[in-house]
Amino acid sequence: MSVERLVEIAAPGAGPARIGLGLAAVGRPAYINLGRDRDLPAERPVEVMRRRSHELLEAGYAAGVRYLDAARSYGRAEEFLADWLRDRPDAARDVVVGSKWGYTYVAEWRTDAETHEVKDHGVETFDRQRELTDALLGDRLDLYQIHSVTPDSPALTDPELHARLAGLAAEGVTVGISTSGPRQAEAIRAALAVEADGRPLFRTVQSTYNLLEPSAGAALAEAHEAGRAVIVKEAVANGRLTEAAERLPEPLRQVAEETGATPDAVALAAVLHRPWVTVVLSGAATKDQLRSNLAAADLRLDESGLARLEQLAETPQTYWRHRSELPWA
């Protein structure tokens, strides 16, 4: 299935198809989401995490999820996803599969590693990681994104890399970027201007956007207007907008009570109300979380509720500083 087909089936009103499943939280034993001590067993060997990934993939597909998101740095997420796709050929024909390159997972399946991933956007890293992704996902890969592009990334200016990516696009794989950091809007706009052979190179943008960090919104709207698919990640701010938070922001708690929805569903629904969003990712680690996230697809928020939720916005610098301090657990 092509990314264009995803845009078609994830149109407003399409229900759970507007929510994708990201595997960052279950492809490796440690991540920065809050509440992992409650979500996962204390011991997380590979087979335990493989089973959890497959349970979520199965539950998501059964509920209508059609975009599945992995990355080279998500531990063994590509492997887990490839196993599930092999075992479910009927589903494999019906989903859009995305992955990302640019970070290398180096924690060796340890939760206490000093460093969990190392970033490099050079051609050699692309060549190496592309080969690894191809060995696992093969022709099931629909979308390959550069992981966490910032305005100073060589991925925005390296003609040799652009030629490699254009070659991949010529093979039928959509090329995109993901962004992170306080200057996301700048990175998005720079990516929109990149061309190869006279045509736009990057066809999708995946960015952090949530009630606490909405600063990329205008640039993402521009990307949508320019014909790019927009994928939103970290819509619940790594757990800060869920029951896992030590203290929920008061407007979020109020709107959740008024609508009878969970805070995570409200946070995701607020993102889905943006007309430029193609798909918003769930980063669920349990089936209950996934079920709660998916409820956002049918949750309508009124203007009063949306206005109150918009008051939660932090400065990008404050948000990303806080995120950088979240522990891997």
mmCIF file of C-alpha atoms in Angstrom:
data_model
loop_
_atom_site.group_PDB
_atom_site.id
_atom_site.type_symbol
_atom_site.label_atom_id
_atom_site.label_comp_id
_atom_site.label_asym_id
_atom_site.label_seq_id
_atom_site.Cartn_x
_atom_site.Cartn_y
_atom_site.Cartn_z
ATOM 1 C CA MET A 1 0.000 0.000 0.000
ATOM 2 C CA SER A 2 1.344 3.449 -0.896
ATOM 3 C CA VAL A 3 1.513 6.532 1.281
ATOM 4 C CA GLU A 4 -0.951 8.123 -1.136
ATOM 5 C CA ARG A 5 -3.378 5.346 -0.287
ATOM 6 C CA LEU A 6 -2.830 6.073 3.411
ATOM 7 C CA VAL A 7 -3.794 9.708 2.849
ATOM 8 C CA GLU A 8 -6.947 8.479 1.165
ATOM 9 C CA ILE A 9 -8.027 6.010 3.852
ATOM 10 C CA ALA A 10 -7.016 8.314 6.730
ATOM 11 C CA ALA A 11 -9.220 11.175 5.558
ATOM 12 C CA PRO A 12 -11.134 13.115 8.233
ATOM 13 C CA GLY A 13 -13.932 10.949 9.550
ATOM 14 C CA ALA A 14 -12.060 7.724 8.798
ATOM 15 C CA GLY A 15 -12.040 6.647 12.447
ATOM 16 C CA PRO A 16 -9.123 4.549 13.764
ATOM 17 C CA ALA A 17 -7.351 4.649 10.391
ATOM 18 C CA ARG A 18 -6.319 8.205 11.359
ATOM 19 C CA ILE A 19 -4.286 6.742 14.225
ATOM 20 C CA GLY A 20 -1.081 4.827 13.540
ATOM 21 C CA LEU A 21 0.880 2.536 15.837
ATOM 22 C CA GLY A 22 4.448 3.517 16.688
ATOM 23 C CA LEU A 23 6.745 0.827 18.070
ATOM 24 C CA ALA A 24 9.265 2.990 19.926
ATOM 25 C CA ALA A 25 7.942 1.920 23.334
ATOM 26 C CA VAL A 26 7.959 -1.819 22.699
ATOM 27 C CA GLY A 27 10.840 -2.420 20.284
ATOM 28 C CA ARG A 28 13.489 -2.054 22.994
ATOM 29 C CA PRO A 29 13.507 -2.528 26.766
ATOM 30 C CA ALA A 30 14.056 1.127 27.716
ATOM 31 C CA TYR A 31 12.441 4.359 26.555
ATOM 32 C CA ILE A 32 11.594 7.778 28.002
ATOM 33 C CA ASN A 33 7.816 7.364 28.317
ATOM 34 C CA LEU A 34 6.409 7.863 31.801
ATOM 35 C CA GLY A 35 4.883 4.882 33.606
ATOM 36 C CA ARG A 36 6.896 2.098 31.989
ATOM 37 C CA ASP A 37 7.327 0.407 35.357
ATOM 38 C CA ARG A 38 3.551 -0.137 35.341
ATOM 39 C CA ASP A 39 3.190 -0.830 31.637
ATOM 40 C CA LEU A 40 5.877 -3.487 31.276
ATOM 41 C CA PRO A 41 7.304 -6.310 33.414
ATOM 42 C CA ALA A 42 10.511 -5.626 35.295
ATOM 43 C CA GLU A 43 12.301 -8.227 33.169
ATOM 44 C CA ARG A 44 12.078 -7.471 29.441
ATOM 45 C CA PRO A 45 13.916 -10.109 27.427
ATOM 46 C CA VAL A 46 13.593 -10.041 23.658
ATOM 47 C CA GLU A 47 10.808 -12.624 23.491
ATOM 48 C CA VAL A 48 8.677 -10.756 26.038
ATOM 49 C CA MET A 49 8.935 -7.558 24.007
ATOM 50 C CA ARG A 50 8.334 -9.450 20.762
ATOM 51 C CA ARG A 51 5.084 -10.863 22.154
ATOM 52 C CA ARG A 52 3.997 -7.459 23.425
ATOM 53 C CA SER A 53 4.695 -5.892 20.028
ATOM 54 C CA HIS A 54 2.702 -8.580 18.253
ATOM 55 C CA GLU A 55 -0.212 -8.223 20.679
ATOM 56 C CA LEU A 56 -0.368 -4.502 19.969
ATOM 57 C CA LEU A 57 -0.015 -4.950 16.217
ATOM 58 C CA GLU A 58 -2.811 -7.505 16.237
ATOM 59 C CA ALA A 59 -5.094 -5.372 18.393
ATOM 60 C CA GLY A 60 -4.393 -2.248 16.380
ATOM 61 C CA TYR A 61 -5.034 -3.910 13.046
ATOM 62 C CA ALA A 62 -8.272 -5.470 14.305
ATOM 63 C CA ALA A 63 -9.435 -2.019 15.425
ATOM 64 C CA GLY A 64 -8.704 -0.384 12.062
ATOM 65 C CA VAL A 65 -5.123 0.929 12.435
ATOM 66 C CA ARG A 66 -3.411 0.929 9.058
ATOM 67 C CA TYR A 67 -0.120 2.812 9.539
ATOM 68 C CA LEU A 68 2.720 1.043 11.397
ATOM 69 C CA ASP A 69 5.848 2.985 12.371
ATOM 70 C CA ALA A 70 9.286 1.634 13.292
ATOM 71 C CA ALA A 71 12.918 2.806 13.175
ATOM 72 C CA ARG A 72 16.402 1.355 13.102
ATOM 73 C CA SER A 73 17.006 2.822 16.579
ATOM 74 C CA TYR A 74 13.919 1.220 18.120
ATOM 75 C CA GLY A 75 15.922 -1.806 19.164
ATOM 76 C CA ARG A 76 14.378 -4.787 17.359
ATOM 77 C CA ALA A 77 11.156 -3.070 16.283
ATOM 78 C CA GLU A 78 11.749 -3.687 12.575
ATOM 79 C CA GLU A 79 12.388 -7.360 13.315
ATOM 80 C CA PHE A 80 9.243 -7.661 15.441
ATOM 81 C CA LEU A 81 7.198 -5.923 12.757
ATOM 82 C CA ALA A 82 8.672 -8.092 9.992
ATOM 83 C CA ASP A 83 7.798 -11.246 11.953
ATOM 84 C CA TRP A 84 4.194 -10.104 12.367
ATOM 85 C CA LEU A 85 3.847 -9.164 8.707
ATOM 86 C CA ARG A 86 5.201 -12.571 7.682
ATOM 87 C CA ASP A 87 2.708 -14.350 9.920
ATOM 88 C CA ARG A 88 -0.204 -12.148 8.788
ATOM 89 C CA PRO A 89 0.044 -11.907 4.978
ATOM 90 C CA ASP A 90 -3.571 -10.738 4.769
ATOM 91 C CA ALA A 91 -2.797 -7.781 7.023
ATOM 92 C CA ALA A 92 0.519 -7.162 5.280
ATOM 93 C CA ARG A 93 -1.359 -6.354 2.085
ATOM 94 C CA ASP A 94 -3.540 -3.863 3.929
ATOM 95 C CA VAL A 95 -1.153 -1.668 5.931
ATOM 96 C CA VAL A 96 1.355 1.099 5.259
ATOM 97 C CA VAL A 97 4.762 0.402 6.807
ATOM 98 C CA GLY A 98 7.151 3.194 7.722
ATOM 99 C CA SER A 99 10.607 3.106 9.242
ATOM 100 C CA LYS A 100 13.394 5.566 9.913
ATOM 101 C CA TRP A 101 17.159 5.664 9.597
ATOM 102 C CA GLY A 102 19.751 8.032 11.078
ATOM 103 C CA TYR A 103 20.020 6.775 14.653
ATOM 104 C CA THR A 104 21.856 3.583 15.609
ATOM 105 C CA TYR A 105 20.681 1.600 18.635
ATOM 106 C CA VAL A 106 23.741 0.920 20.826
ATOM 107 C CA ALA A 107 22.283 -0.065 24.231
ATOM 108 C CA GLU A 108 22.687 -3.829 23.615
ATOM 109 C CA TRP A 109 19.258 -4.517 25.127
ATOM 110 C CA ARG A 110 20.179 -2.942 28.477
ATOM 111 C CA THR A 111 17.893 -0.571 30.356
ATOM 112 C CA ASP A 112 20.838 0.960 32.248
ATOM 113 C CA ALA A 113 23.005 1.784 29.240
ATOM 114 C CA GLU A 114 24.732 5.156 29.412
ATOM 115 C CA THR A 115 23.908 5.781 25.725
ATOM 116 C CA HIS A 116 20.931 4.236 23.952
ATOM 117 C CA GLU A 117 21.233 5.629 20.433
ATOM 118 C CA VAL A 118 23.743 7.537 18.322
ATOM 119 C CA LYS A 119 22.720 9.964 15.585
ATOM 120 C CA ASP A 120 24.378 10.267 12.169
ATOM 121 C CA HIS A 121 22.776 11.447 8.917
ATOM 122 C CA GLY A 122 25.720 10.665 6.646
ATOM 123 C CA VAL A 123 25.659 8.607 3.455
ATOM 124 C CA GLU A 124 27.546 5.711 5.046
ATOM 125 C CA THR A 125 24.933 5.408 7.785
ATOM 126 C CA PHE A 126 22.150 5.498 5.208
ATOM 127 C CA ASP A 127 23.794 2.769 3.131
ATOM 128 C CA ARG A 128 24.380 0.545 6.162
ATOM 129 C CA GLN A 129 20.953 1.008 7.710
ATOM 130 C CA ARG A 130 19.103 0.775 4.409
ATOM 131 C CA GLU A 131 20.657 -2.656 3.858
ATOM 132 C CA LEU A 132 19.572 -3.778 7.341
ATOM 133 C CA THR A 133 16.033 -2.473 6.880
ATOM 134 C CA ASP A 134 15.770 -4.104 3.462
ATOM 135 C CA ALA A 135 16.867 -7.463 4.901
ATOM 136 C CA LEU A 136 13.979 -7.335 7.373
ATOM 137 C CA LEU A 137 11.158 -5.489 5.619
ATOM 138 C CA GLY A 138 12.058 -5.886 1.960
ATOM 139 C CA ASP A 139 9.282 -4.813 -0.386
ATOM 140 C CA ARG A 140 6.932 -4.291 2.572
ATOM 141 C CA LEU A 141 8.596 -0.931 3.303
ATOM 142 C CA ASP A 142 6.447 1.925 2.024
ATOM 143 C CA LEU A 143 8.025 4.929 3.762
ATOM 144 C CA TYR A 144 11.641 5.540 4.830
ATOM 145 C CA GLN A 145 12.239 8.680 6.873
ATOM 146 C CA ILE A 146 15.361 10.451 8.063
ATOM 147 C CA HIS A 147 15.182 10.285 11.848
ATOM 148 C CA SER A 148 15.055 13.567 13.800
ATOM 149 C CA VAL A 149 16.174 16.115 11.239
ATOM 150 C CA THR A 150 17.211 19.481 12.695
ATOM 151 C CA PRO A 151 18.063 22.646 10.730
ATOM 152 C CA ASP A 152 21.796 21.893 10.920
ATOM 153 C CA SER A 153 21.463 18.315 9.662
ATOM 154 C CA PRO A 154 23.606 17.465 6.617
ATOM 155 C CA ALA A 155 20.588 15.516 5.379
ATOM 156 C CA LEU A 156 19.156 18.832 4.189
ATOM 157 C CA THR A 157 22.167 19.806 2.076
ATOM 158 C CA ASP A 158 24.159 16.695 1.082
ATOM 159 C CA PRO A 159 23.755 16.136 -2.694
ATOM 160 C CA GLU A 160 25.221 12.609 -2.516
ATOM 161 C CA LEU A 161 22.657 11.620 0.096
ATOM 162 C CA HIS A 162 19.892 13.268 -1.910
ATOM 163 C CA ALA A 163 20.875 11.186 -4.927
ATOM 164 C CA ARG A 164 20.711 8.021 -2.816
ATOM 165 C CA LEU A 165 17.267 8.976 -1.518
ATOM 166 C CA ALA A 166 16.035 9.852 -5.007
ATOM 167 C CA GLY A 167 17.158 6.417 -6.126
ATOM 168 C CA LEU A 168 15.164 4.843 -3.319
ATOM 169 C CA ALA A 169 12.120 6.894 -4.321
ATOM 170 C CA ALA A 170 12.540 5.677 -7.906
ATOM 171 C CA GLU A 171 12.241 2.129 -6.545
ATOM 172 C CA GLY A 172 8.811 2.999 -5.152
ATOM 173 C CA VAL A 173 9.657 3.783 -1.525
ATOM 174 C CA THR A 174 8.362 7.152 -0.309
ATOM 175 C CA VAL A 175 11.102 9.302 1.236
ATOM 176 C CA GLY A 176 10.357 11.557 4.211
ATOM 177 C CA ILE A 177 11.766 13.179 7.303
ATOM 178 C CA SER A 178 10.977 13.255 10.979
ATOM 179 C CA THR A 179 11.885 16.249 13.136
ATOM 180 C CA SER A 180 12.713 16.920 16.769
ATOM 181 C CA GLY A 181 13.904 19.811 18.897
ATOM 182 C CA PRO A 182 12.888 23.428 19.442
ATOM 183 C CA ARG A 183 13.542 24.399 15.792
ATOM 184 C CA GLN A 184 11.233 21.900 14.122
ATOM 185 C CA ALA A 185 9.444 24.532 12.052
ATOM 186 C CA GLU A 186 12.731 25.676 10.534
ATOM 187 C CA ALA A 187 13.718 22.101 9.666
ATOM 188 C CA ILE A 188 10.322 21.400 8.078
ATOM 189 C CA ARG A 189 10.468 24.491 5.875
ATOM 190 C CA ALA A 190 14.020 23.688 4.808
ATOM 191 C CA ALA A 191 12.986 20.142 3.904
ATOM 192 C CA LEU A 192 10.065 21.388 1.804
ATOM 193 C CA ALA A 193 12.538 23.250 -0.390
ATOM 194 C CA VAL A 194 14.801 20.249 -1.086
ATOM 195 C CA GLU A 195 14.540 18.907 -4.612
ATOM 196 C CA ALA A 196 16.149 16.070 -6.550
ATOM 197 C CA ASP A 197 15.951 15.952 -10.337
ATOM 198 C CA GLY A 198 13.710 19.006 -10.225
ATOM 199 C CA ARG A 199 11.097 17.404 -7.963
ATOM 200 C CA PRO A 200 10.425 17.639 -4.230
ATOM 201 C CA LEU A 201 12.432 14.930 -2.479
ATOM 202 C CA PHE A 202 10.636 14.599 0.843
ATOM 203 C CA ARG A 203 6.998 13.551 0.523
ATOM 204 C CA THR A 204 6.130 13.120 4.211
ATOM 205 C CA VAL A 205 6.881 14.951 7.449
ATOM 206 C CA GLN A 206 6.672 13.363 10.892
ATOM 207 C CA SER A 207 6.956 15.821 13.770
ATOM 208 C CA THR A 208 6.348 16.219 17.474
ATOM 209 C CA TYR A 209 3.148 18.168 17.996
ATOM 210 C CA ASN A 210 1.022 18.173 21.128
ATOM 211 C CA LEU A 211 -0.804 20.455 23.559
ATOM 212 C CA LEU A 212 2.452 21.331 25.303
ATOM 213 C CA GLU A 213 4.557 21.739 22.143
ATOM 214 C CA PRO A 214 2.493 23.102 19.219
ATOM 215 C CA SER A 215 5.232 25.304 17.732
ATOM 216 C CA ALA A 216 5.559 23.297 14.503
ATOM 217 C CA GLY A 217 1.871 23.700 13.682
ATOM 218 C CA ALA A 218 2.131 26.471 11.095
ATOM 219 C CA ALA A 219 4.983 24.744 9.261
ATOM 220 C CA LEU A 220 3.099 21.437 9.270
ATOM 221 C CA ALA A 221 0.072 23.221 7.819
ATOM 222 C CA GLU A 222 2.347 24.533 5.056
ATOM 223 C CA ALA A 223 3.615 21.001 4.441
ATOM 224 C CA HIS A 224 0.047 19.747 4.119
ATOM 225 C CA GLU A 225 -0.814 22.603 1.756
ATOM 226 C CA ALA A 226 2.224 21.658 -0.339
ATOM 227 C CA GLY A 227 0.892 18.120 -0.731
ATOM 228 C CA ARG A 228 2.930 16.325 1.924
ATOM 229 C CA ALA A 229 1.486 13.716 4.262
ATOM 230 C CA VAL A 230 1.790 14.869 7.890
ATOM 231 C CA ILE A 231 2.375 12.325 10.654
ATOM 232 C CA VAL A 232 2.262 13.536 14.255
ATOM 233 C CA LYS A 233 4.354 11.803 16.913
ATOM 234 C CA GLU A 234 4.531 12.242 20.696
ATOM 235 C CA ALA A 235 0.965 13.545 20.833
ATOM 236 C CA VAL A 236 0.766 12.703 24.546
ATOM 237 C CA ALA A 237 4.209 14.185 25.271
ATOM 238 C CA ASN A 238 5.867 10.934 26.376
ATOM 239 C CA GLY A 239 3.173 10.404 28.978
ATOM 240 C CA ARG A 240 2.937 13.925 30.351
ATOM 241 C CA LEU A 241 -0.633 14.164 28.975
ATOM 242 C CA THR A 242 -1.816 10.815 30.340
ATOM 243 C CA GLU A 243 -2.762 9.284 33.656
ATOM 244 C CA ALA A 244 0.934 8.413 34.049
ATOM 245 C CA ALA A 245 1.718 12.076 34.749
ATOM 246 C CA GLU A 246 2.286 13.005 38.384
ATOM 247 C CA ARG A 247 -0.184 15.837 37.985
ATOM 248 C CA LEU A 248 -2.367 16.392 34.962
ATOM 249 C CA PRO A 249 -2.653 19.955 33.634
ATOM 250 C CA GLU A 250 -5.922 21.329 34.974
ATOM 251 C CA PRO A 251 -7.540 22.220 31.602
ATOM 252 C CA LEU A 252 -6.847 18.697 30.345
ATOM 253 C CA ARG A 253 -8.352 17.159 33.477
ATOM 254 C CA GLN A 254 -11.445 19.366 33.138
ATOM 255 C CA VAL A 255 -12.047 18.599 29.467
ATOM 256 C CA ALA A 256 -11.550 14.886 30.111
ATOM 257 C CA GLU A 257 -14.160 14.976 32.868
ATOM 258 C CA GLU A 258 -16.606 16.975 30.747
ATOM 259 C CA THR A 259 -16.334 14.626 27.777
ATOM 260 C CA GLY A 260 -16.123 11.422 29.779
ATOM 261 C CA ALA A 261 -12.911 10.573 27.938
ATOM 262 C CA THR A 262 -9.450 9.700 29.179
ATOM 263 C CA PRO A 263 -6.782 12.435 29.140
ATOM 264 C CA ASP A 264 -4.774 10.664 26.445
ATOM 265 C CA ALA A 265 -7.838 10.440 24.191
ATOM 266 C CA VAL A 266 -8.481 14.159 24.667
ATOM 267 C CA ALA A 267 -4.851 15.003 23.852
ATOM 268 C CA LEU A 268 -4.925 12.884 20.703
ATOM 269 C CA ALA A 269 -8.339 14.213 19.666
ATOM 270 C CA ALA A 270 -7.054 17.781 19.966
ATOM 271 C CA VAL A 271 -4.357 16.898 17.424
ATOM 272 C CA LEU A 272 -6.841 15.169 15.112
ATOM 273 C CA HIS A 273 -8.915 18.368 15.055
ATOM 274 C CA ARG A 274 -6.118 20.005 13.042
ATOM 275 C CA PRO A 275 -7.129 19.784 9.370
ATOM 276 C CA TRP A 276 -3.544 19.313 8.221
ATOM 277 C CA VAL A 277 -2.943 16.082 10.156
ATOM 278 C CA THR A 278 -2.880 12.894 8.104
ATOM 279 C CA VAL A 279 -2.120 10.413 10.900
ATOM 280 C CA VAL A 280 -1.321 10.750 14.594
ATOM 281 C CA LEU A 281 0.718 8.006 16.229
ATOM 282 C CA SER A 282 -0.180 6.020 19.305
ATOM 283 C CA GLY A 283 2.886 4.975 21.258
ATOM 284 C CA ALA A 284 0.944 2.541 23.417
ATOM 285 C CA ALA A 285 2.781 -0.107 25.420
ATOM 286 C CA THR A 286 -0.360 -1.997 26.494
ATOM 287 C CA LYS A 287 -3.589 -3.004 24.791
ATOM 288 C CA ASP A 288 -5.565 -0.936 27.308
ATOM 289 C CA GLN A 289 -3.527 2.139 26.377
ATOM 290 C CA LEU A 290 -4.062 1.460 22.697
ATOM 291 C CA ARG A 291 -7.810 1.072 23.210
ATOM 292 C CA SER A 292 -7.889 4.350 25.122
ATOM 293 C CA ASN A 293 -5.839 6.111 22.432
ATOM 294 C CA LEU A 294 -8.087 4.862 19.648
ATOM 295 C CA ALA A 295 -11.129 6.375 21.332
ATOM 296 C CA ALA A 296 -9.755 9.745 20.193
ATOM 297 C CA ALA A 297 -10.822 8.977 16.623
ATOM 298 C CA ASP A 298 -14.483 9.449 17.521
ATOM 299 C CA LEU A 299 -14.098 12.163 20.157
ATOM 300 C CA ARG A 300 -15.368 15.598 19.201
ATOM 301 C CA LEU A 301 -14.146 18.595 21.201
ATOM 302 C CA ASP A 302 -16.025 21.889 21.202
ATOM 303 C CA GLU A 303 -14.423 25.274 20.664
ATOM 304 C CA SER A 304 -14.460 26.074 24.376
ATOM 305 C CA GLY A 305 -12.598 22.890 25.222
ATOM 306 C CA LEU A 306 -10.058 23.383 22.450
ATOM 307 C CA ALA A 307 -9.438 26.975 23.535
ATOM 308 C CA ARG A 308 -8.771 25.894 27.111
ATOM 309 C CA LEU A 309 -6.420 23.128 25.967
ATOM 310 C CA GLU A 310 -4.438 25.598 23.871
ATOM 311 C CA GLN A 311 -3.497 27.380 27.092
ATOM 312 C CA LEU A 312 -1.200 24.455 27.967
ATOM 313 C CA ALA A 313 1.443 25.410 25.398
ATOM 314 C CA GLU A 314 4.982 25.808 26.693
ATOM 315 C CA THR A 315 7.845 27.527 24.915
ATOM 316 C CA PRO A 316 9.719 25.095 22.662
ATOM 317 C CA GLN A 317 12.853 25.593 24.728
ATOM 318 C CA THR A 318 11.031 24.686 27.963
ATOM 319 C CA TYR A 319 9.360 21.647 26.425
ATOM 320 C CA TRP A 320 12.488 20.173 24.862
ATOM 321 C CA ARG A 321 14.583 20.837 27.954
ATOM 322 C CA HIS A 322 12.041 18.904 30.010
ATOM 323 C CA ARG A 323 11.986 16.084 27.470
ATOM 324 C CA SER A 324 15.773 15.813 27.523
ATOM 325 C CA GLU A 325 15.615 15.254 31.275
ATOM 326 C CA LEU A 326 13.187 12.320 31.104
ATOM 327 C CA PRO A 327 14.951 9.119 32.218
ATOM 328 C CA TRP A 328 15.278 6.005 30.097
ATOM 329 C CA ALA A 329 13.459 3.262 31.974
#
